[in-house]
Amino acid sequence: MKNLKRILSATTAFLLVFSVTACKNKKKDNSAGDVSSVIEESSEAENTLENKTLYWLSDFDLNPQENELRSAPLALFEDTYGSEIVYIHTEEKDKYAKLISMIQAGEQVDMFPYDIKSLPQNSLNGLFQPLDKHYEVLEMENEMWGDMLPLVEQLKYKDGHYVIPYGMSNPNLLTYSKTVIQSLELEDPYELYTQGKWTWDKFLELMKAFVEKSPVKYGKYGITGDLGKGIIQSVGEPAVLNDNGSFSSNINSPMLEKAENFLAEIKSADLYTDTRSAYFPKKKNVLFFAGSDWSLAETNAKYPEEEYMIVPFPKPDEASEHSSGYDLNAIMLVANSQNGDAVAAYIKCERIARTTAEYQAIVKKNAIAENKTATGVLTGVIKENQYDALQTYLNPTVIKPVIDFGYGMGSVMYDTDTYNYDTRGVINNLNDALLNYSGNATDWQTLKEKLAPAIDTEISAYN
């Protein structure tokens, strides 16, 4: 606790410096500026790390590029601990092969970016080590970790905590036009959500009403985008259950069956279309675009005459809470590293930055700033009400995170490269086969009979 108070003291000080410089840099919304003067003011900087150089293997650099400011976590880490991070570049597709070759060659590498392949696949392969021995440095008992602790425990594997998320991103969301909702005199999804009434039944009702009332003359649908994943995860249950590294199939879950049948109902009612659009469709012939917040800024810029809003996926009518899948923001401690305390210290700095109100106010200011080309053309913008809503959805105490270890069990379970029904990953087909491959998967029972043996086989390999 004493260490954290010292760091927070430095955080408050450097934010005073940062508030002057932040508006000059729109490229990175977490830039901290030059904080050298802050550390001079804070004489109690931590200098307890034995090795002050960390080696970071990734396809992106944590250090600032030319004409960029340091991120707040990096500034805290460097100036509080007197440490540095050395970047080792690799292409994203080659990063695991590079990591393996460096470990086998005895080369130093300490940190590696978390992704869905990290656990259990590559932790089982011996590429990473748990962070439990470094909990004192992480200060896991501090309240800044409070809302993340249930998530940390969900990720427990073989009595170890390999993944300590310092944040989350990319929740399952629905984007819709409030302008259209009001013009058709439909109930507003966000208002339904805030009232606790945003359910599958209301979702279905709104899509049908849109198709009936919309002035678009042809090709009207209720929704496009990544519908299947959002509905499957909205039941709050994964396809693969984890009990401290002992895995089991959940494919016979009544709630998963309910979700699959709901998708089939949407498909049979001709309310879904697969447009593969990266943002809200130009024809505006759908009520909802399913995805996450990554498309929102571009959608706002393309249709300035419309007022858009984001809302979580609806919950099953009998559910007490909303659930969603997320991307986890985390860093893995590499198996051969002797610098676990230093890696833990950097992870702690990431968490401090995300839980410091003054810093988050600056992040928000940058996030809602307009992005324009050199000629003044608007390319993206997030509205303040959208940003505020998103922060609520990223709170794991508000929307239940769904952690499905099936995504991290290799390409047989989850594959991002193939679009063939017979060769796609099990999770891929679980998510959308009834929507996009209905000629092969005519109903849930047929699909389940195909997927169940493959799930059992893969799980047995990990158990």
Tab-separated table of N, CA, C and O in Angstrom, residues 105 129 307 316 328 383 428 439:
chain	number	residue	atom	x	y	z
A	105	ALA	N	16.678	-20.424	-27.457
A	105	ALA	CA	18.050	-19.928	-27.608
A	105	ALA	C	18.582	-19.285	-26.334
A	105	ALA	O	19.754	-18.880	-26.285
A	129	GLN	N	4.623	-17.963	-17.519
A	129	GLN	CA	4.605	-18.342	-16.113
A	129	GLN	C	3.582	-17.496	-15.372
A	129	GLN	O	3.283	-16.368	-15.780
A	307	GLU	N	-28.290	10.634	-35.444
A	307	GLU	CA	-27.820	10.519	-34.074
A	307	GLU	C	-27.762	9.039	-33.706
A	307	GLU	O	-28.786	8.384	-33.614
A	316	PRO	N	-31.462	-12.512	-22.108
A	316	PRO	CA	-32.625	-13.408	-22.138
A	316	PRO	C	-33.677	-12.897	-21.155
A	316	PRO	O	-33.335	-12.310	-20.117
A	328	LEU	N	-9.430	-8.821	-23.545
A	328	LEU	CA	-8.766	-8.521	-22.285
A	328	LEU	C	-7.466	-7.777	-22.553
A	328	LEU	O	-6.674	-8.178	-23.419
A	383	LYS	N	-19.177	10.677	-29.816
A	383	LYS	CA	-19.957	11.659	-29.067
A	383	LYS	C	-19.817	11.382	-27.561
A	383	LYS	O	-19.582	10.260	-27.137
A	428	ASN	N	-16.539	-20.901	-34.119
A	428	ASN	CA	-17.055	-20.112	-35.247
A	428	ASN	C	-18.429	-20.605	-35.672
A	428	ASN	O	-19.364	-19.815	-35.853
A	439	GLY	N	-27.781	-23.871	-44.803
A	439	GLY	CA	-27.904	-25.011	-45.703
A	439	GLY	C	-27.188	-26.235	-45.162
A	439	GLY	O	-27.568	-27.370	-45.464
